[in-house]
C-alpha cells in the first residue's frame, strides 16, 4: 500500500481523529513505519531500524509462512466457532501439548486483555470467591476489570484500590525488599502473600486468585526467585484460590530454555490457569486462556455461556498453527537461548563500563528500544525471535555509543573513569571496585538510585 498522506499530514490526522491518550513512540519526532521484514522495520523513506521493541511479531515481521496460511484460509472460509471446524480443535490440541497435561481446556479470544479478563471470571466462578492478589507494579490489560488489579496503571492520589484487590511486593531480588543476598528470597516474598491471605481472611474476605506475569514486564523485567511461584500457589490454593500465570508477553519460547515462563523456577510447576496473547498470531489478534477440566466445568455450571465472535475463527487458528510450526522448524526457542546468552555476555561487559542512566531510547542509532519499570530505568529488549548474534552485537555497540555520549553530557563518565582508576590500584581494591559497581547499579542500595537529571531522547 502506497502512502496516503505525508508524515506531517499523518500526524495532524492522528491528533484530530485518534484519542490523545494513545501515545506514539518518540513524541518529538515520531516514526512513520510502512514496512516490516524479519527483525527490521522501515520508515517512509526506506530507513531501516532494528526492532528490539516488538514482541508481537514473534517469529518476525511479514513471515512468509504465516502470510501464506492466512491468505489461503481467508480465501476459503472465516466464521465463528459455533460451527465445527478442524482448525480450532487442532490448535487447542497443539497448544495443550506444549503445557503440563493438567492444562487441557482452551478458550480463545482476541487480545491479552480479553484473556486475562476471562481468567478472572473463571477463577471467581470456581469457588465463588472474589478477591485477587496482584503484584506491585503489575500490568495485566486495559479493560476495567484489569486496570483495577494493575498497580502499574494506578494514578497516584486519584485511584483508590478496591477492597477486593490485594497488592503483594514484586519478587525483585535486585531492588526489592528481599535481595539476592537473602538466605531465602523466594520464601520471604511468598510469606508476604501468605500474610495478605491471612489478613484478608481475618476481615471475612475470600481469595479467588493470585495473578502474576511469569516474568514481570512493565514492572521492570523482574524474574522471580526459584521456588517463589510454587510456595505462593500452595498458600493460594489452601485459601481456595487459583494461580493465574500471565504469559501474554513472555510465552511461546521467548525465555529460551522453556516454552513457558512459569517453568523457569521449577519445570514441574503447574498453574491453574495460563493466559497468552501477543506472540500467538504474529501480529494477528489472537489470545487464549488454558485451564483444567475442573475449573472449566465449574465455569460451565454457572449456566452462562461463553462465546466470542472472533475468538478461535479458522483464520486465526490457521495463523496460530503456522506460528507454532515456524517456532519449531526454525528452532526459534534454541535461537533465543543462544542469542540471549550472547547478549547477556555483551551486556555484562558494558555493565562495568557505564554507570546507570535513567531513561534511554536509541532511535537515532536506528535501534528501537524502550525503558520501563517503576523508575523508568530498565531497558526492555524484546525483539522478534529471529534476532541474531549480529543484531545483538549491533544493538550493544549502539547502546555503548549512546551511554558514552550521555555520560559525557552529564559528567558521569569522568566520575566513572576516576572510580575505575582508583579501583585498579590493587587486587583488594579491585574487589572493592566490583562491589562499588554493584552498588552503583542498585543491587545493595536501600533505595533505588534515580539520577538527578533524567535524560530523554
Short mmCIF file of C-alpha atoms in Angstrom, two decimals:
data_model
loop_
_atom_site.label_atom_id
_atom_site.label_comp_id
_atom_site.label_asym_id
_atom_site.label_seq_id
_atom_site.Cartn_x
_atom_site.Cartn_y
_atom_site.Cartn_z
CA UNK A 1 0.00 0.00 0.00
CA UNK A 2 1.41 3.38 -1.01
CA UNK A 3 1.28 6.26 1.45
CA UNK A 4 -1.98 8.18 1.53
CA UNK A 5 -0.52 11.16 3.36
CA UNK A 6 2.79 12.83 4.12
CA UNK A 7 4.24 12.27 7.56
CA UNK A 8 3.15 15.73 8.66
CA UNK A 9 -0.39 15.11 7.41
CA UNK A 10 -0.49 11.74 9.18
CA UNK A 11 0.50 13.42 12.45
CA UNK A 12 -2.22 16.07 12.07
CA UNK A 13 -4.90 13.50 11.24
CA UNK A 14 -3.86 11.35 14.18
CA UNK A 15 -4.18 14.32 16.53
CA UNK A 16 -7.61 15.11 15.11
CA UNK A 17 -9.18 11.65 14.96
CA UNK A 18 -7.37 9.40 17.48
CA UNK A 19 -7.74 9.60 21.24
CA UNK A 20 -4.93 11.71 22.76
CA UNK A 21 -4.25 9.07 25.44
CA UNK A 22 -2.91 6.78 22.69
CA UNK A 23 0.69 7.97 22.71
CA UNK A 24 3.23 7.40 19.95
CA UNK A 25 6.82 6.36 20.43
CA UNK A 26 9.37 9.19 20.15
CA UNK A 27 6.91 12.06 20.62
CA UNK A 28 9.25 14.84 19.38
CA UNK A 29 9.88 13.07 16.09
CA UNK A 30 7.58 10.02 15.78
CA UNK A 31 8.43 7.28 13.35
CA UNK A 32 6.17 6.52 10.43
CA UNK A 33 6.64 2.81 9.79
CA UNK A 34 5.39 1.50 6.45
CA UNK A 35 7.00 -1.95 6.19
CA UNK A 36 8.47 -4.74 8.29
CA UNK A 37 10.61 -7.75 7.45
CA UNK A 38 12.07 -10.20 9.95
CA UNK A 39 13.61 -8.23 12.80
CA UNK A 40 13.59 -4.94 10.92
CA UNK A 41 11.11 -2.13 10.32
CA UNK A 42 11.32 0.57 7.65
CA UNK A 43 10.07 4.15 7.60
CA UNK A 44 8.52 6.06 4.69
CA UNK A 45 11.99 6.97 3.41
CA UNK A 46 13.21 3.37 3.41
CA UNK A 47 15.39 3.85 6.50
CA UNK A 48 15.94 0.54 8.33
CA UNK A 49 15.53 0.12 12.09
CA UNK A 50 16.48 -2.88 14.21
CA UNK A 51 13.30 -3.76 16.07
CA UNK A 52 14.07 -4.53 19.73
CA UNK A 53 10.67 -3.37 20.90
CA UNK A 54 8.16 -5.55 19.06
CA UNK A 55 7.39 -8.82 20.82
CA UNK A 56 4.14 -9.03 18.82
CA UNK A 57 5.88 -10.01 15.59
CA UNK A 58 7.09 -13.10 17.41
CA UNK A 59 8.56 -15.08 14.51
CA UNK A 60 9.45 -11.97 12.50
CA UNK A 61 7.60 -9.27 10.62
CA UNK A 62 5.79 -10.44 7.46
CA UNK A 63 6.85 -14.05 7.85
CA UNK A 64 6.02 -15.78 4.52
CA UNK A 65 4.71 -18.98 6.15
CA UNK A 66 2.26 -17.03 8.31
CA UNK A 67 1.12 -14.85 5.41
CA UNK A 68 0.63 -17.88 3.17
CA UNK A 69 -1.69 -19.77 5.51
CA UNK A 70 -3.62 -16.60 6.39
CA UNK A 71 -4.36 -15.83 2.76
CA UNK A 72 -5.25 -19.43 1.93
CA UNK A 73 -7.70 -19.71 4.84
CA UNK A 74 -9.24 -16.28 4.15
CA UNK A 75 -9.91 -17.33 0.59
CA UNK A 76 -11.63 -20.47 1.84
CA UNK A 77 -13.62 -19.61 4.98
CA UNK A 78 -13.75 -17.40 8.05
CA UNK A 79 -16.59 -17.82 10.52
CA UNK A 80 -17.22 -18.11 14.24
CA UNK A 81 -16.51 -21.09 16.46
CA UNK A 82 -20.13 -22.26 16.81
CA UNK A 83 -19.66 -24.28 13.63
CA UNK A 84 -17.49 -27.37 13.70
CA UNK A 85 -14.09 -26.77 12.18
CA UNK A 86 -10.87 -28.75 12.43
CA UNK A 87 -8.51 -25.78 12.86
CA UNK A 88 -9.76 -24.77 16.31
CA UNK A 89 -9.53 -28.27 17.77
CA UNK A 90 -6.14 -28.89 16.13
CA UNK A 91 -4.83 -25.62 17.52
CA UNK A 92 -6.21 -26.34 21.00
CA UNK A 93 -4.59 -29.78 20.84
CA UNK A 94 -1.21 -28.36 19.75
CA UNK A 95 -1.26 -25.67 22.46
CA UNK A 96 -2.15 -28.22 25.13
CA UNK A 97 0.80 -30.38 24.07
CA UNK A 98 3.18 -27.54 25.00
CA UNK A 99 1.71 -27.33 28.51
CA UNK A 100 1.55 -29.66 31.53
CA UNK A 101 -1.04 -32.41 30.99
CA UNK A 102 -3.46 -30.95 33.54
CA UNK A 103 -3.89 -27.80 31.43
CA UNK A 104 -6.07 -29.04 28.59
CA UNK A 105 -9.13 -26.80 28.11
CA UNK A 106 -8.85 -23.74 25.86
CA UNK A 107 -10.94 -20.60 25.48
CA UNK A 108 -9.96 -18.44 22.51
CA UNK A 109 -10.21 -14.66 22.36
CA UNK A 110 -8.55 -11.76 20.54
CA UNK A 111 -6.25 -9.97 22.98
CA UNK A 112 -4.29 -10.45 26.17
CA UNK A 113 -6.73 -8.15 27.95
CA UNK A 114 -9.65 -10.36 26.95
CA UNK A 115 -7.75 -13.45 28.06
CA UNK A 116 -6.92 -12.04 31.50
CA UNK A 117 -10.45 -10.74 31.99
CA UNK A 118 -11.81 -14.21 31.22
CA UNK A 119 -9.24 -15.79 33.54
CA UNK A 120 -10.60 -13.67 36.40
CA UNK A 121 -14.13 -14.83 35.59
CA UNK A 122 -13.03 -18.46 35.63
CA UNK A 123 -11.23 -18.01 38.95
CA UNK A 124 -14.13 -16.24 40.62
CA UNK A 125 -16.66 -18.78 39.45
CA UNK A 126 -14.55 -21.73 40.59
CA UNK A 127 -15.12 -21.31 44.35
CA UNK A 128 -17.42 -18.28 44.26
CA UNK A 129 -14.64 -16.13 45.77
CA UNK A 130 -13.94 -12.57 44.64
CA UNK A 131 -10.62 -11.23 45.94
CA UNK A 132 -7.49 -11.04 43.80
CA UNK A 133 -3.85 -10.82 44.83
CA UNK A 134 -1.67 -8.99 42.34
CA UNK A 135 1.96 -7.83 42.35
CA UNK A 136 3.09 -4.27 42.82
CA UNK A 137 3.79 -2.51 39.50
CA UNK A 138 1.88 -5.24 37.61
CA UNK A 139 0.00 -4.62 34.38
CA UNK A 140 -2.48 -7.17 33.04
CA UNK A 141 -4.56 -5.30 30.47
CA UNK A 142 -6.63 -2.27 29.60
CA UNK A 143 -10.23 -3.34 30.37
CA UNK A 144 -11.81 -2.11 33.61
CA UNK A 145 -11.52 -5.41 35.49
CA UNK A 146 -7.77 -5.47 34.81
CA UNK A 147 -6.99 -1.81 35.45
CA UNK A 148 -8.38 -2.50 38.94
CA UNK A 149 -5.67 -5.13 39.52
CA UNK A 150 -2.83 -3.35 37.69
CA UNK A 151 -0.88 -1.08 40.08
CA UNK A 152 1.25 -0.04 37.08
CA UNK A 153 -1.79 1.92 35.91
CA UNK A 154 -2.94 3.31 39.24
CA UNK A 155 -2.99 7.11 39.11
CA UNK A 156 -1.16 8.50 42.13
CA UNK A 157 -3.51 10.19 44.54
CA UNK A 158 -6.57 9.56 42.38
CA UNK A 159 -7.24 5.82 42.23
CA UNK A 160 -8.49 4.15 45.39
CA UNK A 161 -7.55 0.50 45.48
CA UNK A 162 -10.66 -1.64 45.52
CA UNK A 163 -11.36 -3.61 48.69
CA UNK A 164 -11.12 -6.92 46.82
CA UNK A 165 -7.64 -6.13 45.46
CA UNK A 166 -4.53 -7.01 47.47
CA UNK A 167 -1.06 -5.92 46.32
CA UNK A 168 1.96 -8.08 47.15
CA UNK A 169 5.55 -6.84 46.73
CA UNK A 170 7.14 -7.75 43.41
CA UNK A 171 9.64 -10.62 43.96
CA UNK A 172 12.54 -8.46 42.85
CA UNK A 173 15.85 -9.71 44.26
CA UNK A 174 17.73 -6.85 42.57
CA UNK A 175 15.98 -3.78 44.02
CA UNK A 176 13.21 -5.20 46.17
CA UNK A 177 12.58 -5.82 49.84
CA UNK A 178 14.46 -9.13 49.84
CA UNK A 179 17.57 -9.27 47.66
CA UNK A 180 19.85 -11.95 46.30
CA UNK A 181 21.96 -11.92 49.46
CA UNK A 182 18.90 -13.04 51.45
CA UNK A 183 19.11 -16.72 52.52
CA UNK A 184 15.64 -17.49 51.10
CA UNK A 185 14.19 -14.67 48.98
CA UNK A 186 11.58 -16.95 47.40
CA UNK A 187 10.25 -17.96 50.80
CA UNK A 188 10.37 -14.41 52.13
CA UNK A 189 8.40 -12.99 49.19
CA UNK A 190 5.93 -15.89 49.30
CA UNK A 191 5.39 -15.23 53.02
CA UNK A 192 4.30 -11.70 52.08
CA UNK A 193 1.50 -13.29 50.05
CA UNK A 194 0.67 -15.61 52.94
CA UNK A 195 0.33 -12.60 55.26
CA UNK A 196 -2.02 -10.93 52.78
CA UNK A 197 -4.19 -14.05 52.66
CA UNK A 198 -4.32 -14.31 56.45
CA UNK A 199 -5.24 -10.63 56.83
CA UNK A 200 -7.94 -10.90 54.16
CA UNK A 201 -9.44 -13.95 55.85
CA UNK A 202 -9.49 -12.14 59.21
CA UNK A 203 -11.63 -9.50 57.50
CA UNK A 204 -14.01 -12.11 56.15
CA UNK A 205 -12.73 -11.97 52.57
CA UNK A 206 -12.07 -14.94 50.28
CA UNK A 207 -9.24 -15.23 47.79
CA UNK A 208 -10.24 -16.11 44.22
CA UNK A 209 -6.86 -15.82 42.53
CA UNK A 210 -3.25 -14.80 42.59
CA UNK A 211 -2.22 -13.42 39.20
CA UNK A 212 1.29 -12.67 38.02
CA UNK A 213 3.25 -12.39 34.81
CA UNK A 214 5.72 -15.26 34.78
CA UNK A 215 8.37 -12.59 34.31
CA UNK A 216 7.11 -9.16 35.25
CA UNK A 217 7.47 -6.96 32.17
CA UNK A 218 6.15 -3.45 32.75
CA UNK A 219 7.24 -3.79 36.37
CA UNK A 220 10.88 -3.83 35.27
CA UNK A 221 11.72 -7.24 33.76
CA UNK A 222 11.62 -8.94 37.17
CA UNK A 223 12.50 -12.63 37.22
CA UNK A 224 11.10 -14.23 40.40
CA UNK A 225 13.47 -16.34 42.52
CA UNK A 226 13.24 -20.10 42.01
CA UNK A 227 10.53 -21.66 44.15
CA UNK A 228 8.51 -18.47 44.61
CA UNK A 229 5.57 -19.46 42.43
CA UNK A 230 5.37 -22.94 43.97
CA UNK A 231 5.15 -21.55 47.52
CA UNK A 232 2.63 -18.87 46.52
CA UNK A 233 0.46 -21.43 44.73
CA UNK A 234 0.46 -23.59 47.85
CA UNK A 235 -0.81 -20.73 50.02
CA UNK A 236 -3.36 -19.53 47.46
CA UNK A 237 -4.81 -22.99 46.81
CA UNK A 238 -5.08 -23.66 50.54
CA UNK A 239 -7.21 -20.50 50.72
CA UNK A 240 -9.48 -21.79 47.95
CA UNK A 241 -7.98 -19.65 45.19
CA UNK A 242 -6.22 -20.42 41.92
CA UNK A 243 -2.88 -19.44 40.42
CA UNK A 244 -3.08 -17.50 37.13
CA UNK A 245 0.14 -17.34 35.07
CA UNK A 246 0.06 -14.39 32.67
CA UNK A 247 2.18 -15.43 29.67
CA UNK A 248 0.88 -12.71 27.34
CA UNK A 249 4.33 -11.15 26.91
CA UNK A 250 6.81 -13.86 27.85
CA UNK A 251 5.38 -17.11 26.47
CA UNK A 252 5.99 -19.16 23.32
CA UNK A 253 9.68 -19.92 23.81
CA UNK A 254 10.86 -16.37 24.40
CA UNK A 255 12.81 -17.33 27.53
CA UNK A 256 14.74 -19.95 25.53
CA UNK A 257 15.20 -22.98 27.74
CA UNK A 258 11.47 -23.42 28.33
CA UNK A 259 8.41 -22.77 26.20
CA UNK A 260 6.60 -21.04 29.08
CA UNK A 261 7.92 -18.53 31.57
CA UNK A 262 6.29 -20.19 34.58
CA UNK A 263 8.65 -23.15 34.06
CA UNK A 264 11.76 -21.05 34.86
CA UNK A 265 11.78 -21.64 38.61
CA UNK A 266 10.64 -25.25 38.54
CA UNK A 267 9.93 -27.35 35.46
CA UNK A 268 7.28 -29.29 37.40
CA UNK A 269 5.28 -26.25 38.49
CA UNK A 270 1.71 -26.22 37.10
CA UNK A 271 -0.50 -23.10 37.28
CA UNK A 272 -4.28 -23.48 37.40
CA UNK A 273 -4.86 -21.03 34.55
CA UNK A 274 -2.50 -19.76 31.85
CA UNK A 275 -3.24 -16.72 29.70
CA UNK A 276 -1.49 -15.99 26.42
CA UNK A 277 -1.74 -13.35 23.72
CA UNK A 278 0.67 -11.06 21.84
CA UNK A 279 3.02 -13.57 20.15
CA UNK A 280 0.32 -16.12 19.27
CA UNK A 281 -0.72 -14.60 15.98
CA UNK A 282 2.50 -12.79 14.98
CA UNK A 283 0.55 -9.54 14.87
CA UNK A 284 -2.84 -11.06 14.11
CA UNK A 285 -5.24 -10.53 17.08
CA UNK A 286 -5.32 -13.87 18.86
CA UNK A 287 -5.29 -14.90 22.51
CA UNK A 288 -6.19 -17.85 24.69
CA UNK A 289 -6.95 -18.99 28.23
CA UNK A 290 -5.96 -22.54 29.09
CA UNK A 291 -7.16 -24.20 32.27
CA UNK A 292 -8.08 -27.51 33.90
CA UNK A 293 -11.16 -29.62 33.31
CA UNK A 294 -12.25 -28.97 36.91
CA UNK A 295 -12.18 -25.19 36.58
CA UNK A 296 -13.79 -25.32 33.13
CA UNK A 297 -16.65 -27.45 34.45
CA UNK A 298 -17.22 -25.06 37.36
CA UNK A 299 -17.39 -22.17 34.89
CA UNK A 300 -19.88 -24.02 32.72
CA UNK A 301 -22.01 -24.88 35.76
CA UNK A 302 -22.81 -21.19 36.21
CA UNK A 303 -25.21 -21.53 33.30
CA UNK A 304 -23.66 -18.58 31.50
CA UNK A 305 -22.45 -19.45 28.03
CA UNK A 306 -19.07 -18.15 26.90
CA UNK A 307 -18.99 -17.10 23.26
CA UNK A 308 -16.51 -14.90 21.43
CA UNK A 309 -17.47 -13.91 17.89
CA UNK A 310 -13.92 -13.83 16.52
CA UNK A 311 -12.07 -15.91 19.07
CA UNK A 312 -10.89 -19.18 17.53
CA UNK A 313 -12.08 -18.43 14.00
CA UNK A 314 -10.48 -20.53 11.21
CA UNK A 315 -8.15 -17.76 10.01
CA UNK A 316 -6.86 -17.00 13.50
CA UNK A 317 -6.30 -20.67 14.26
CA UNK A 318 -4.54 -21.27 10.93
CA UNK A 319 -2.20 -18.38 11.74
CA UNK A 320 -1.66 -19.65 15.28
CA UNK A 321 -0.75 -23.10 13.95
CA UNK A 322 1.67 -21.54 11.44
CA UNK A 323 3.42 -19.64 14.25
CA UNK A 324 3.89 -22.86 16.21
CA UNK A 325 5.24 -24.54 13.06
CA UNK A 326 7.75 -21.73 12.44
CA UNK A 327 8.96 -21.76 16.05
CA UNK A 328 9.68 -25.47 15.67
CA UNK A 329 11.04 -25.50 12.11
CA UNK A 330 13.40 -22.58 12.64
CA UNK A 331 14.33 -23.63 16.19
CA UNK A 332 13.50 -20.15 17.45
CA UNK A 333 13.44 -21.38 21.03
CA UNK A 334 17.02 -22.61 20.63
CA UNK A 335 17.90 -19.33 18.94
CA UNK A 336 16.50 -17.44 21.92
CA UNK A 337 18.81 -19.40 24.21
CA UNK A 338 21.93 -18.91 22.10
CA UNK A 339 21.41 -15.27 21.19
CA UNK A 340 20.09 -14.44 24.65
CA UNK A 341 23.19 -15.86 26.34
CA UNK A 342 25.42 -13.99 23.90
CA UNK A 343 23.54 -10.74 24.53
CA UNK A 344 23.87 -11.17 28.29
CA UNK A 345 27.59 -11.73 27.84
CA UNK A 346 27.90 -8.50 25.84
CA UNK A 347 25.79 -6.51 28.28
CA UNK A 348 27.74 -7.76 31.28
CA UNK A 349 30.85 -6.25 29.69
CA UNK A 350 29.00 -2.95 29.36
CA UNK A 351 27.82 -3.05 32.98
CA UNK A 352 31.31 -2.44 34.30
CA UNK A 353 31.87 0.35 31.80
CA UNK A 354 28.81 2.55 32.27
CA UNK A 355 27.03 3.95 35.33
CA UNK A 356 23.26 3.71 35.50
CA UNK A 357 21.34 6.08 33.20
CA UNK A 358 17.65 6.80 33.76
CA UNK A 359 15.64 6.77 30.54
CA UNK A 360 17.17 5.90 27.18
CA UNK A 361 15.89 5.23 23.68
CA UNK A 362 18.17 4.69 20.66
CA UNK A 363 16.09 5.76 17.70
CA UNK A 364 18.85 7.95 16.25
CA UNK A 365 21.13 4.91 16.10
CA UNK A 366 18.39 3.03 14.17
CA UNK A 367 17.69 0.75 17.11
CA UNK A 368 14.18 0.76 18.56
CA UNK A 369 14.16 0.00 22.28
CA UNK A 370 12.16 1.21 25.26
CA UNK A 371 12.53 1.70 29.01
CA UNK A 372 10.12 0.63 31.72
CA UNK A 373 9.84 -0.28 35.38
CA UNK A 374 8.69 1.80 38.37
CA UNK A 375 11.51 4.30 37.80
CA UNK A 376 11.67 4.07 34.00
CA UNK A 377 15.27 2.90 34.31
CA UNK A 378 15.10 -0.64 32.91
CA UNK A 379 15.74 -1.25 29.23
CA UNK A 380 13.20 -3.60 27.66
CA UNK A 381 14.73 -5.73 24.93
CA UNK A 382 12.00 -7.80 23.27
CA UNK A 383 12.76 -8.29 19.57
CA UNK A 384 11.24 -10.83 17.20
CA UNK A 385 12.57 -14.33 17.85
CA UNK A 386 14.62 -14.29 14.65
CA UNK A 387 17.02 -11.80 16.31
CA UNK A 388 20.62 -12.87 15.60
CA UNK A 389 24.00 -12.59 17.32
CA UNK A 390 24.93 -9.96 14.73
CA UNK A 391 21.83 -7.98 15.71
CA UNK A 392 22.73 -8.32 19.39
CA UNK A 393 26.26 -7.08 18.73
CA UNK A 394 24.99 -4.11 16.72
CA UNK A 395 22.45 -3.22 19.41
CA UNK A 396 25.05 -3.30 22.19
CA UNK A 397 27.50 -1.25 20.12
CA UNK A 398 24.86 1.44 19.66
CA UNK A 399 23.96 1.25 23.34
CA UNK A 400 27.62 1.73 24.21
CA UNK A 401 27.84 4.82 21.97
CA UNK A 402 24.63 6.29 23.38
CA UNK A 403 25.61 5.73 27.00
CA UNK A 404 29.05 7.23 26.40
CA UNK A 405 27.57 10.41 24.91
CA UNK A 406 25.01 10.72 27.71
CA UNK A 407 27.61 10.15 30.41
CA UNK A 408 29.89 12.79 28.91
CA UNK A 409 26.98 15.23 28.71
CA UNK A 410 26.09 14.71 32.39
CA UNK A 411 29.63 14.39 33.76
CA UNK A 412 29.08 10.84 34.98
CA UNK A 413 31.70 9.40 32.62
CA UNK A 414 34.50 11.37 34.31
CA UNK A 415 33.26 10.12 37.67
CA UNK A 416 33.32 6.52 36.49
CA UNK A 417 36.81 6.84 34.96
CA UNK A 418 38.17 8.27 38.22
CA UNK A 419 36.49 5.48 40.14
CA UNK A 420 37.93 2.82 37.81
CA UNK A 421 41.40 4.30 38.15
CA UNK A 422 41.34 4.10 41.94
CA UNK A 423 39.80 0.62 41.90
CA UNK A 424 42.66 -0.78 39.81
CA UNK A 425 45.31 0.16 42.40
CA UNK A 426 45.46 -3.34 43.89
CA UNK A 427 43.75 -6.73 43.83
CA UNK A 428 41.89 -6.00 47.03
CA UNK A 429 40.84 -2.61 45.74
CA UNK A 430 39.65 -4.23 42.52
CA UNK A 431 37.39 -6.44 44.56
CA UNK A 432 36.05 -3.39 46.34
CA UNK A 433 35.51 -1.75 42.98
CA UNK A 434 33.38 -4.69 41.89
CA UNK A 435 31.18 -4.23 44.94
CA UNK A 436 31.03 -0.50 44.30
CA UNK A 437 29.91 -1.19 40.75
CA UNK A 438 27.12 -3.41 42.05
CA UNK A 439 26.06 -0.72 44.48
CA UNK A 440 26.02 1.89 41.73
CA UNK A 441 23.76 -0.40 39.73
CA UNK A 442 21.30 -0.53 42.60
CA UNK A 443 21.96 -4.04 43.90
CA UNK A 444 22.68 -3.19 47.52
CA UNK A 445 21.22 0.27 47.92
CA UNK A 446 18.41 0.66 50.41
CA UNK A 447 16.53 2.86 47.97
CA UNK A 448 16.69 2.79 44.16
CA UNK A 449 19.11 5.23 42.61
CA UNK A 450 17.35 7.75 40.41
CA UNK A 451 19.65 10.12 38.50
CA UNK A 452 19.20 13.80 39.28
CA UNK A 453 18.96 14.56 35.58
CA UNK A 454 16.62 12.31 33.66
CA UNK A 455 17.70 12.28 30.03
CA UNK A 456 15.15 11.50 27.37
CA UNK A 457 15.94 11.04 23.69
#
